[in-house]
Short mmCIF file of C-alpha atoms (C1' of nucleotides) in Angstrom, two decimals:
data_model
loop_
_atom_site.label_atom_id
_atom_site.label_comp_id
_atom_site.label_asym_id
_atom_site.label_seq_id
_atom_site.Cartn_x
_atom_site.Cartn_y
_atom_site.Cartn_z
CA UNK A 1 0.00 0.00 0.00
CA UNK A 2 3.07 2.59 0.61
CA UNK A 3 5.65 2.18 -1.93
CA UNK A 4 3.63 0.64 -4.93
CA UNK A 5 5.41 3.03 -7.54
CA UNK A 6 8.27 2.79 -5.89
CA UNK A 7 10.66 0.38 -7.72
CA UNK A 8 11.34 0.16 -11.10
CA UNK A 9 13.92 -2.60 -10.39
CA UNK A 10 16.58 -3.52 -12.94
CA UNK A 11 14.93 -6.71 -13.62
CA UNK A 12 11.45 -4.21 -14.23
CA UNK A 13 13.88 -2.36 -16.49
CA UNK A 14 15.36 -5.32 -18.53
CA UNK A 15 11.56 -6.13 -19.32
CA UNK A 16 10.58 -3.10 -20.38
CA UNK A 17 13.40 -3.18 -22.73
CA UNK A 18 12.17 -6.34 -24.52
CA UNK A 19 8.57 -5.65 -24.42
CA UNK A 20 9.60 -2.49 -26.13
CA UNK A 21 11.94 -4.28 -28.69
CA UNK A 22 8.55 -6.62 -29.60
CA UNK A 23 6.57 -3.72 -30.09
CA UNK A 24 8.69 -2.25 -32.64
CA UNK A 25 8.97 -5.35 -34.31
CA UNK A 26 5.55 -5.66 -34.30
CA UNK A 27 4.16 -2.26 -35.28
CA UNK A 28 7.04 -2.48 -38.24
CA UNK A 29 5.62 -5.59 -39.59
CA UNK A 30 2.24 -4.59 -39.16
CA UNK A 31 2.73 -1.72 -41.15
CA UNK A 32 4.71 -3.51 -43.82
CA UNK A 33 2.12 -6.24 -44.43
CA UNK A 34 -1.03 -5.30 -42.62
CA UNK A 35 -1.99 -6.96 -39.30
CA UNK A 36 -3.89 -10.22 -40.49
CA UNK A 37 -1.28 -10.89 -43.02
CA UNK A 38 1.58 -11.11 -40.21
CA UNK A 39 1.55 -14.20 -38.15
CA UNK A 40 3.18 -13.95 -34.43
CA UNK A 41 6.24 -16.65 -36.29
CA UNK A 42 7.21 -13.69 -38.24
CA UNK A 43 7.37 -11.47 -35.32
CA UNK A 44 9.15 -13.87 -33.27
CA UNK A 45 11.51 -14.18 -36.63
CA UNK A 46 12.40 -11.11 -36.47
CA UNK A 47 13.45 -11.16 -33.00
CA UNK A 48 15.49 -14.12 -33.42
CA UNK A 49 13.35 -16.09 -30.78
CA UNK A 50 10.15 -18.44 -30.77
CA UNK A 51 6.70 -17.80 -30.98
CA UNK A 52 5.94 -19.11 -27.18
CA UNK A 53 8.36 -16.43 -25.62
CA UNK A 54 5.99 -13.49 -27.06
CA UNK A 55 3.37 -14.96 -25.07
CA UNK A 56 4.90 -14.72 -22.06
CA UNK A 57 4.68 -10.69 -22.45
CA UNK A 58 1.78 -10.89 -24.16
CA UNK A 59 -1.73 -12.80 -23.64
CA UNK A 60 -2.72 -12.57 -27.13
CA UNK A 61 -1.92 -11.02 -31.12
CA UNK A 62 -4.59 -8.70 -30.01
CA UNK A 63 -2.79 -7.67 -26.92
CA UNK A 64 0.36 -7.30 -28.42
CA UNK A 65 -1.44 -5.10 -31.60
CA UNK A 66 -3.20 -2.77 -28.96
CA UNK A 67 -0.29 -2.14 -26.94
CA UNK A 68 2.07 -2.06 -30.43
CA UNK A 69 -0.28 0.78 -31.43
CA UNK A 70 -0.62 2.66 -27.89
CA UNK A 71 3.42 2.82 -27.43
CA UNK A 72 3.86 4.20 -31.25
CA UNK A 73 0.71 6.79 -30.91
CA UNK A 74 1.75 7.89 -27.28
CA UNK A 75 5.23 7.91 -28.60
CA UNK A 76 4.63 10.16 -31.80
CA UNK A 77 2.09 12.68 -30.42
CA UNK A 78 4.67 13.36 -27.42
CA UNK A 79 7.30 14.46 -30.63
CA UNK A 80 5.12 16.73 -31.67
CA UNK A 81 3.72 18.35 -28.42
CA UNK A 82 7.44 19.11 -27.64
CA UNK A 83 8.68 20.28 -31.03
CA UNK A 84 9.87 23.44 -30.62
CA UNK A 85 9.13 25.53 -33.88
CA UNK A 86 5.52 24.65 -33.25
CA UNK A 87 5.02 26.80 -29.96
CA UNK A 88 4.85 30.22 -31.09
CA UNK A 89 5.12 32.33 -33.71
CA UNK A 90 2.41 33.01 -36.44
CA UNK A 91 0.40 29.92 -36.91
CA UNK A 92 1.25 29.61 -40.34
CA UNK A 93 4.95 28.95 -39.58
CA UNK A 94 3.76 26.57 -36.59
CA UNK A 95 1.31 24.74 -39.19
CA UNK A 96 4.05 24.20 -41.31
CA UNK A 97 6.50 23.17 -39.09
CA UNK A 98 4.19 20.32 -37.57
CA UNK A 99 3.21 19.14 -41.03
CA UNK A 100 7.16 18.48 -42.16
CA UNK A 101 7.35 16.48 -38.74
CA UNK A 102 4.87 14.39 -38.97
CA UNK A 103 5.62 13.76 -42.33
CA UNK A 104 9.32 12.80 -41.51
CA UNK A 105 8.49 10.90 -38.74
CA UNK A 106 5.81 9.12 -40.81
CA UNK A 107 7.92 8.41 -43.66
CA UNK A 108 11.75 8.52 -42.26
CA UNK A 109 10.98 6.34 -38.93
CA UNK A 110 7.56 4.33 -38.68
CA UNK A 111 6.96 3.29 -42.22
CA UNK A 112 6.04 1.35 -40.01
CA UNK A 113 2.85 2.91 -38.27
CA UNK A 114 1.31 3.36 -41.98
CA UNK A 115 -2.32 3.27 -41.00
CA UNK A 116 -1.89 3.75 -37.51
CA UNK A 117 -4.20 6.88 -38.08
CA UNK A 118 -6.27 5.29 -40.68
CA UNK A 119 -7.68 2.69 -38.89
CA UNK A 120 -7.14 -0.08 -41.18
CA UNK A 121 -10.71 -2.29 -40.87
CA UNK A 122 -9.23 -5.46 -40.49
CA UNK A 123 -8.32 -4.73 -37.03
CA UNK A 124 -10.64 -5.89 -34.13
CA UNK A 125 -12.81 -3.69 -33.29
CA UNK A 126 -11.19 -3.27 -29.61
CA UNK A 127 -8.24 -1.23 -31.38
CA UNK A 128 -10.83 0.87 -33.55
CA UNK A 129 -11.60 2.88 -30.12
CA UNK A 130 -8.18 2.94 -29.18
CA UNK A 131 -6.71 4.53 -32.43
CA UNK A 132 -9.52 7.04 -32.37
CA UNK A 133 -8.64 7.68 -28.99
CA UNK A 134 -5.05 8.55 -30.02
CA UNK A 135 -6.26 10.21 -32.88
CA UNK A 136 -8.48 12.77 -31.21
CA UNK A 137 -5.06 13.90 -29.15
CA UNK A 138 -3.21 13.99 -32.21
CA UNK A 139 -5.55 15.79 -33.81
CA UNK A 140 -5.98 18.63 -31.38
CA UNK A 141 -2.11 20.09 -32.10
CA UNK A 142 -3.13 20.40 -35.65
CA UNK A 143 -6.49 21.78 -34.71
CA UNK A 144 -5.28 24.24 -32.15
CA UNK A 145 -2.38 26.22 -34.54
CA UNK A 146 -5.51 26.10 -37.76
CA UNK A 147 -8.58 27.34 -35.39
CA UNK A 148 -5.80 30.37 -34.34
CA UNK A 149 -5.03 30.66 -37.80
CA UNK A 150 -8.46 30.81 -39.10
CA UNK A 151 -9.65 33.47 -36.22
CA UNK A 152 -6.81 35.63 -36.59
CA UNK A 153 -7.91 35.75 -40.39
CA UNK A 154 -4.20 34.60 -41.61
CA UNK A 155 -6.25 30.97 -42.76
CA UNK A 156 -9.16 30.63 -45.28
CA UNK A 157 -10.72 27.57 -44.59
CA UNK A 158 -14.14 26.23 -45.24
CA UNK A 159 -14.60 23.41 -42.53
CA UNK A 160 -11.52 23.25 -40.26
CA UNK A 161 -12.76 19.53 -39.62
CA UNK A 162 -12.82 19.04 -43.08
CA UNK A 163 -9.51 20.11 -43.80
CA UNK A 164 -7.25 18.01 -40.91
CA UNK A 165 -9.06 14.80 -42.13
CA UNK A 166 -7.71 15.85 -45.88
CA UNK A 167 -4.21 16.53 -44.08
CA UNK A 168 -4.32 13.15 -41.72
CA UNK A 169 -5.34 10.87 -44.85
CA UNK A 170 -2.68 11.97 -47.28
CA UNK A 171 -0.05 12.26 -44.81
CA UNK A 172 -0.85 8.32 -43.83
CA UNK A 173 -0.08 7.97 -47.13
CA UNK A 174 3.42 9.56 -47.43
CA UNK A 175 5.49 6.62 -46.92
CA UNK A 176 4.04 4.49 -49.89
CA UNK A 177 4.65 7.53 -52.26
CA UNK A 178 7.91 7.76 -51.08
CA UNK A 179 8.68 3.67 -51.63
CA UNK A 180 11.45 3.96 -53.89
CA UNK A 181 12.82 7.17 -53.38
CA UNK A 182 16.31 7.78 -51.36
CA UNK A 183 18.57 10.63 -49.86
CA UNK A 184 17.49 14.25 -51.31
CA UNK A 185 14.73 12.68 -53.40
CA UNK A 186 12.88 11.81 -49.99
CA UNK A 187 13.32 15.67 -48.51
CA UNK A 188 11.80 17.16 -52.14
CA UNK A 189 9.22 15.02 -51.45
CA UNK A 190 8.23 15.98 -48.07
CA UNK A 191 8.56 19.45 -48.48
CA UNK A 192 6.23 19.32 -51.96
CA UNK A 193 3.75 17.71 -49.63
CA UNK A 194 4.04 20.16 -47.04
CA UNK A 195 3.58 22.89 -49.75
CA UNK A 196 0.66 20.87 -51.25
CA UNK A 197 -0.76 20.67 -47.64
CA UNK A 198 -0.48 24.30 -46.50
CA UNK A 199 -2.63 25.09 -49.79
CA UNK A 200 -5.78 23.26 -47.28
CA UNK A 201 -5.61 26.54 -45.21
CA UNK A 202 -5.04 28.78 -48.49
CA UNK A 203 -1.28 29.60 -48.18
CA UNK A 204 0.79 29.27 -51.06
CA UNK A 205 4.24 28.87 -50.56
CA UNK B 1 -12.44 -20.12 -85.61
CA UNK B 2 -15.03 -17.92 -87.63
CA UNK B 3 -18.09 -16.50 -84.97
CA UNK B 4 -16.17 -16.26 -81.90
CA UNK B 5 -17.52 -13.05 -80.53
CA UNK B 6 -21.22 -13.78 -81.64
CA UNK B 7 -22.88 -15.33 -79.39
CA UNK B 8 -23.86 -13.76 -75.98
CA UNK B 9 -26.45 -16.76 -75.58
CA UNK B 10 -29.26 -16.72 -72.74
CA UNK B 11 -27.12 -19.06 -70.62
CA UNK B 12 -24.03 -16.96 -71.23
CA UNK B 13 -25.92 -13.83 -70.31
CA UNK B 14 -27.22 -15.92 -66.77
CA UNK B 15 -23.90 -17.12 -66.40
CA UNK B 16 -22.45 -13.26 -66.62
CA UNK B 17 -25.09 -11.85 -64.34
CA UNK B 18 -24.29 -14.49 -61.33
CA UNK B 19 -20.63 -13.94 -61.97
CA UNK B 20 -21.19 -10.04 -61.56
CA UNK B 21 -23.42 -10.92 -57.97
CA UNK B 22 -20.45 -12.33 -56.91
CA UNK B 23 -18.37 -10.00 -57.67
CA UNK B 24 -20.33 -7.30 -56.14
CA UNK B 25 -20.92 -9.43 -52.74
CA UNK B 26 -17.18 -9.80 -52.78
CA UNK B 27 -16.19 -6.20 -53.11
CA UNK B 28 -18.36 -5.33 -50.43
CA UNK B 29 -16.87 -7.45 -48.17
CA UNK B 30 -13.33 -6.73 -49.05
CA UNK B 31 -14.11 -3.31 -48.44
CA UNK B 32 -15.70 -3.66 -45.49
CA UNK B 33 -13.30 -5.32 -43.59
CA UNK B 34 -10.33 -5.85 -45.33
CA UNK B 35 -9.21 -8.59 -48.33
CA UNK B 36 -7.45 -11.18 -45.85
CA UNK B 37 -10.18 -10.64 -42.78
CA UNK B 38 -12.78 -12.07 -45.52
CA UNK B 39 -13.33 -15.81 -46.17
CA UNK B 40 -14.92 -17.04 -49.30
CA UNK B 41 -17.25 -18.57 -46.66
CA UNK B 42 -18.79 -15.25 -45.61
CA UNK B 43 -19.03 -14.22 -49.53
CA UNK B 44 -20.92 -17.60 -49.99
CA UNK B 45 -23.51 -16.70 -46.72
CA UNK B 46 -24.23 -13.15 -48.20
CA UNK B 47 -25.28 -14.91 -51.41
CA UNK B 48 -26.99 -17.70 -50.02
CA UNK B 49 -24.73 -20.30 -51.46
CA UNK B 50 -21.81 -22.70 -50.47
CA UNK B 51 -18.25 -22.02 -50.87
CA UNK B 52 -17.87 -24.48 -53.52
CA UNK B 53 -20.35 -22.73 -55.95
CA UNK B 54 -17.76 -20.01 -56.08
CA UNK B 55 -15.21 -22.14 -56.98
CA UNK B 56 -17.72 -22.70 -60.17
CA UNK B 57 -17.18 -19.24 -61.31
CA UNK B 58 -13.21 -18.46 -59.98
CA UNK B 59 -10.27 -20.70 -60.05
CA UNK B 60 -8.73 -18.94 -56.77
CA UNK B 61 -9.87 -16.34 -54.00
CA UNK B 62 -7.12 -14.17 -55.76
CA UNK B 63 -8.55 -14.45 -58.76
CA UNK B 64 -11.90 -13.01 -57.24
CA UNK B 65 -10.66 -10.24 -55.65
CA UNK B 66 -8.38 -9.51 -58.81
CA UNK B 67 -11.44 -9.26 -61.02
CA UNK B 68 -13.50 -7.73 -58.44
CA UNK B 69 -10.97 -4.83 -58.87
CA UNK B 70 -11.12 -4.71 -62.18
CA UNK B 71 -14.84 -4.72 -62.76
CA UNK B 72 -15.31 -2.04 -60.16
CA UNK B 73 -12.79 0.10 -61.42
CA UNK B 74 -13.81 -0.19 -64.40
CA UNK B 75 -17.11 1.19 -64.42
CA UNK B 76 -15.89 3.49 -62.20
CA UNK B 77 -13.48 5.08 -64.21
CA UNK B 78 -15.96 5.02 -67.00
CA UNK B 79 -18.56 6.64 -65.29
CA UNK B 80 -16.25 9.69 -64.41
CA UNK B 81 -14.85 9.71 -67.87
CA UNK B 82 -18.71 10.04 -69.24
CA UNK B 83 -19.73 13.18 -66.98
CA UNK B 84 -20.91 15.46 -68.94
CA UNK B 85 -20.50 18.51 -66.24
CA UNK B 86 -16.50 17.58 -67.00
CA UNK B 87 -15.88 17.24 -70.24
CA UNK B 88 -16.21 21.37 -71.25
CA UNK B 89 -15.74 24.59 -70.02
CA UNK B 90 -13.81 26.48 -67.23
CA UNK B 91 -10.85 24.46 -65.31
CA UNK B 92 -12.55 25.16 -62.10
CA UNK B 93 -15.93 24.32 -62.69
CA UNK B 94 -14.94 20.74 -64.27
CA UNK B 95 -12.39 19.68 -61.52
CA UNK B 96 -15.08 20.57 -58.77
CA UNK B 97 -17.70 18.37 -61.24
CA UNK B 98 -14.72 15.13 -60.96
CA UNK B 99 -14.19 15.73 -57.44
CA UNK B 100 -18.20 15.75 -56.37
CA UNK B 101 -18.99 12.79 -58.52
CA UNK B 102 -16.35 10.55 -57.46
CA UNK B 103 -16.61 11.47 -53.56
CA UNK B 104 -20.80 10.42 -54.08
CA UNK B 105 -19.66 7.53 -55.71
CA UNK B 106 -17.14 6.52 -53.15
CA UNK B 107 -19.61 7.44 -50.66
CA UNK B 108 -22.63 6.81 -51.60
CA UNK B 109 -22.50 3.34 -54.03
CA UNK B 110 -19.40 1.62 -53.50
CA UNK B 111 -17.77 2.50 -49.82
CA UNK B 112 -17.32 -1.08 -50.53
CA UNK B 113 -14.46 0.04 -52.79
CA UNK B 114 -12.73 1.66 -50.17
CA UNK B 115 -9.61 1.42 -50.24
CA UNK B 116 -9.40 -0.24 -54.31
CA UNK B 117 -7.35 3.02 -54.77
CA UNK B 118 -4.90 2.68 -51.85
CA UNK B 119 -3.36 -0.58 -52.85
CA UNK B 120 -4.20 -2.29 -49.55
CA UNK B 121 -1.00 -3.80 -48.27
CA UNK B 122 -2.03 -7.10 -47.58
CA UNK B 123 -3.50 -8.04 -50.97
CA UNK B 124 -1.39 -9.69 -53.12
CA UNK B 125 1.57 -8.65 -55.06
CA UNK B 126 -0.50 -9.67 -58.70
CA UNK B 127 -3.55 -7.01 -57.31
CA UNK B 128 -1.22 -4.18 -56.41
CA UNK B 129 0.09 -3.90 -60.39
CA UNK B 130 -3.43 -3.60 -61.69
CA UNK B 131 -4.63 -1.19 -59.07
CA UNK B 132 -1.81 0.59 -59.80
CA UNK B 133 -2.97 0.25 -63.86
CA UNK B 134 -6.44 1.00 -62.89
CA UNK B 135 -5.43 4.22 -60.61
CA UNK B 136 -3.11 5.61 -63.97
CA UNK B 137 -5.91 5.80 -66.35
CA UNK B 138 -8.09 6.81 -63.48
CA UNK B 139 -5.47 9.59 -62.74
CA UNK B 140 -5.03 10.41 -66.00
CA UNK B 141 -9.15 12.09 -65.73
CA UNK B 142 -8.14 14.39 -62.78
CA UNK B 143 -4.30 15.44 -64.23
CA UNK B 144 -5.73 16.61 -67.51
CA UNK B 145 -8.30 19.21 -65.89
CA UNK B 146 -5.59 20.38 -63.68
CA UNK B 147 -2.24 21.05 -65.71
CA UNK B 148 -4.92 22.60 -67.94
CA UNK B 149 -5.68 24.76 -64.95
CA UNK B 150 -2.37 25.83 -64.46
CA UNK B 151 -1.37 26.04 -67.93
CA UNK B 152 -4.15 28.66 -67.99
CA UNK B 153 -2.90 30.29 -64.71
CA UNK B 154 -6.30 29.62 -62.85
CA UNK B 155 -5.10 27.03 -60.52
CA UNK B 156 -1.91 27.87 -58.41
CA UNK B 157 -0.24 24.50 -57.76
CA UNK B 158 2.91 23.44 -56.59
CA UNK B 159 3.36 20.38 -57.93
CA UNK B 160 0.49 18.58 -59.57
CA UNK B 161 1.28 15.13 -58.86
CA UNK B 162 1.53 15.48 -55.30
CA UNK B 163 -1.67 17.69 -55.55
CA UNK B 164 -3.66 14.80 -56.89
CA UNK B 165 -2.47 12.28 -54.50
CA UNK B 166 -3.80 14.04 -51.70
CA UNK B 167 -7.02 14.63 -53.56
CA UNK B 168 -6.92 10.57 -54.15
CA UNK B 169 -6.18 10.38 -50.10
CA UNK B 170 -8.76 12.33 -49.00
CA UNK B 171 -11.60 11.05 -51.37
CA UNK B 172 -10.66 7.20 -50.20
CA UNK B 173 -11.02 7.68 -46.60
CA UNK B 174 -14.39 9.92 -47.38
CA UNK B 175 -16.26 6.80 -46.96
CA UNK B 176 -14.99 6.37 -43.06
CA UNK B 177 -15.82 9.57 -42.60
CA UNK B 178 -19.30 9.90 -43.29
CA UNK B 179 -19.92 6.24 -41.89
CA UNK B 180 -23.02 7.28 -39.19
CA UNK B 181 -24.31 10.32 -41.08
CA UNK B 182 -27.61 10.06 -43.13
CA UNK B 183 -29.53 11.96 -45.78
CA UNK B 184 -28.78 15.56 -46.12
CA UNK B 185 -25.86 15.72 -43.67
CA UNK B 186 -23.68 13.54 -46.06
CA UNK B 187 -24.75 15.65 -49.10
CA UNK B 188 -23.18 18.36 -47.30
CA UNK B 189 -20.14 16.39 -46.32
CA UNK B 190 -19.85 15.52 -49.66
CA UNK B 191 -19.86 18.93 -50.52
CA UNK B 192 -17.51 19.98 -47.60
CA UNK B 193 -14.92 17.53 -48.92
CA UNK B 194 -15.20 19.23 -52.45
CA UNK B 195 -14.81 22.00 -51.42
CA UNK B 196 -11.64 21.92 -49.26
CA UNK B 197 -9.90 19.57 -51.82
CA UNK B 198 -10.55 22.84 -54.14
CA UNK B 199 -8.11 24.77 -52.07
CA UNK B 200 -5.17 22.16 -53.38
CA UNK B 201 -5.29 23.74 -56.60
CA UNK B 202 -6.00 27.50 -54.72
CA UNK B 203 -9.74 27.62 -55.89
CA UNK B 204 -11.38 29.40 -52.72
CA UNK B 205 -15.07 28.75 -52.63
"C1'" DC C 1 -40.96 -36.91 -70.07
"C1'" DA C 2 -36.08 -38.06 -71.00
"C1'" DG C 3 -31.71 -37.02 -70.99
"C1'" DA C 4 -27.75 -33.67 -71.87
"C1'" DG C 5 -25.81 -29.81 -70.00
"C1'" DT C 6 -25.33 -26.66 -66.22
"C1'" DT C 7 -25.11 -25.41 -61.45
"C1'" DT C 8 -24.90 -26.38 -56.60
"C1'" DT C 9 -23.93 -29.03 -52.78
"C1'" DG C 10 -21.60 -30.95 -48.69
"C1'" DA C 11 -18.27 -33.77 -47.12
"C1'" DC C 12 -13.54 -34.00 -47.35
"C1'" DC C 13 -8.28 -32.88 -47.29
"C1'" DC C 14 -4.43 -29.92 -46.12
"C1'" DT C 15 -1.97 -26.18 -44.54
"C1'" DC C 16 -1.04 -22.54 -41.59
"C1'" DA C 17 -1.32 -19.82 -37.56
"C1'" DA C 18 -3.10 -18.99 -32.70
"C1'" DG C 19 -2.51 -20.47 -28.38
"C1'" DT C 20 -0.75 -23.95 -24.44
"C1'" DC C 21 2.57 -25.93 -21.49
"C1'" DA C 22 6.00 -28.88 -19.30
"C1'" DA C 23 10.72 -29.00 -19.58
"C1'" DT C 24 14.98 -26.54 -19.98
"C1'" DA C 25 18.35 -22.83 -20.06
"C1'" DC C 26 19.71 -18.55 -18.15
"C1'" DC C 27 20.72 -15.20 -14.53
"C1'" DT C 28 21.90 -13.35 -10.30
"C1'" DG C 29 22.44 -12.62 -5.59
"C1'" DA C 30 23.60 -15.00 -1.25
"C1'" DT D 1 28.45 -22.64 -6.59
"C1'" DC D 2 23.98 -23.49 -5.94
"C1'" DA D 3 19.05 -22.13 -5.21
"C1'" DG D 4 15.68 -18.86 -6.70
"C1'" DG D 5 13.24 -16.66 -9.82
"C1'" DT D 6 13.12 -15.38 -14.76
"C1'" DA D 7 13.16 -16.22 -19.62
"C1'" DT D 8 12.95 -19.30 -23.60
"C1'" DT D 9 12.09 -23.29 -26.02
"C1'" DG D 10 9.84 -26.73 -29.00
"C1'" DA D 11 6.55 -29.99 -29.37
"C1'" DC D 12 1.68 -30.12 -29.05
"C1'" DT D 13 -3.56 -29.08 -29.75
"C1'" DT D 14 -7.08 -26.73 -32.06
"C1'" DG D 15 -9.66 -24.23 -35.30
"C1'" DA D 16 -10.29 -21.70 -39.37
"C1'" DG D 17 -10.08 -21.24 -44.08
"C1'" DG D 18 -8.45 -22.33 -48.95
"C1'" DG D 19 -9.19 -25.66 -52.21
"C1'" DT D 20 -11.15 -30.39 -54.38
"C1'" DC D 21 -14.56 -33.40 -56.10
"C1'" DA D 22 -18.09 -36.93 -56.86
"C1'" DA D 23 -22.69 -36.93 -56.51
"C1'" DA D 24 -27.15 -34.59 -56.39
"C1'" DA D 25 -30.30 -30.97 -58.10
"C1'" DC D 26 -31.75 -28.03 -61.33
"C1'" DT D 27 -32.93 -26.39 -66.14
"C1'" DC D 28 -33.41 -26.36 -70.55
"C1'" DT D 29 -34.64 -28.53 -75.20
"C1'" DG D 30 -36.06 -32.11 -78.23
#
DNA sequence: CAGAGTTTTGACCCTCAAGTCAATACCTGA
DNA sequence: TCAGGTATTGACTTGAGGGTCAAAACTCTG
């Protein structure tokens, strides 16, 4: 009852470590191949161990997908709550700026995640909630900079709502029009998108 | 070796018209929750059948979802390319004609076909070439109106490819996004959408 | 109505992947 | 070094779903 948080002893520590190294394998095969098409034997695979040692972190493929998806939501959102050229400034600078992140991050580091805002139906129903959930967050740091925008008459926009879906769905899409690409090519291509993107709230580059 | 095309006989004609139930049943249910979530089982209960009738018609459940593709994309694509609202007069006016009619078709007829124009990752390798066929000539419709826009100096794009893939992005998802909403209130999502995928080529409303 | 052609059935096989578990290997601190 | 918990294995069960096929049912047409 008194020191329940107390501990995070460094056998807690060692299994957080692993648990974490299984979700990244996890969300990264997910994302290649789509989360009925990847069997726990190609997670395990990857890892270089056997199917039964996943289950002793993890009751289920369900489990493991929910938590895969939780860790890599929580885990993005916090990069772009802290990035630093989106808290101040005029909001079309701070629009910007969280646009070319999420895109990199999207398409340089969780190729991974694609879908992890779309929702992909396949996925039990369970993780529908949960990626809403995670969505709505993410969604209100977008929101936020293009309802400033809009009211400090910098933005013309006809349905703010409108306009983050539009962003959300063809940034989910960034890393499979990337496939292919490498080096420079990539950074052209986020920064056209970015462009495109900012043309939602009616500012041409 | 002579009348080879001639004869569309009753039975043929029967024979056709099953093969097209199928095909719709299937698409729906791709679409609805995903290509490898879908058994040929649950296409057989929707049409009141047994699996092995569908085995009549298709050698392979790849080869129904590969012609399911086709067919709807097909008469997709056709239908946009026969809209009269698109085929004359200003830039503007003709894009906004494309983008309504293929949002209320996406939305309205086939949200089965959600997602036939994202190249779902789990479908196989054989499917993703002739979506990919399917989305060029389907492309094709959109790019014309808009490098004639720009050619003209009406639309202000940065770079029209990119341009069109969000449009594409946004217009697939559509479906998800008006899942709950009913009568009139869709008609003005539809119209919503339209309108804020006009601001990608910097056509305020 | 008979019988040829067409369509549908339902039982069957086979593979693959989820999930279980007793036995074993691995640590680590006393 | 050995006793404790901790982690991993690999062989196993089970169920679901793709695919096959001979036999039954239907449907024309003479």
């Amino acid at each position: 009852m008194s020191a329940e948080q107390a501990a995070p002893s460094r056998i807690e520590r060692k299994r957080g470590r692993r648990i974490q190294e299984i979700l990244t394998a996890a969300a990264e095969l997910f994302g290649e191949r789509g989360y009925a098409a990847v069997s726990l034997e190609d997670v395990a695979e990857r890892l270089d161990v056997t199917k039964g040692s996943l289950y002793y972190y993890f009751a289920s493929k369900d489990a493991l997908g929910t938590a895969a998806i939780e860790t890599l939501g929580n885990e993005w959102t916090s990069r772009l709550e802290n990035l630093p050229a989106a808290q101040e400034g005029p909001p079309a600078a701070r629009l910007r700026a969280l646009l070319r992140e999420h895109i990199t991050i999207a398409v340089r580091e969780y190729p991974a995640a694609l879908g992890l805002f779309l929702v992909p139906r396949e996925w039990p129903r369970e993780q529908h909630e949960r990626i809403k959930e995670l969505r709505r967050r993410h969604d209100g740091l977008f929101r936020r900079v293009v309802e400033e925008g809009v009211a400090s008459g910098e933005f013309r926009v006809t349905d703010v709502g409108t306009a983050l879906q539009c962003m959300h769905a063809s940034m989910s899409q960034a890393p499979v029009w990337c496939e292919g690409l490498a080096g420079a090519a990539v950074d052209r291509a986020i920064e056209r998108l970015a462009d495109t993107l900012m043309m939602l709230v009616g500012q041409a580059p």
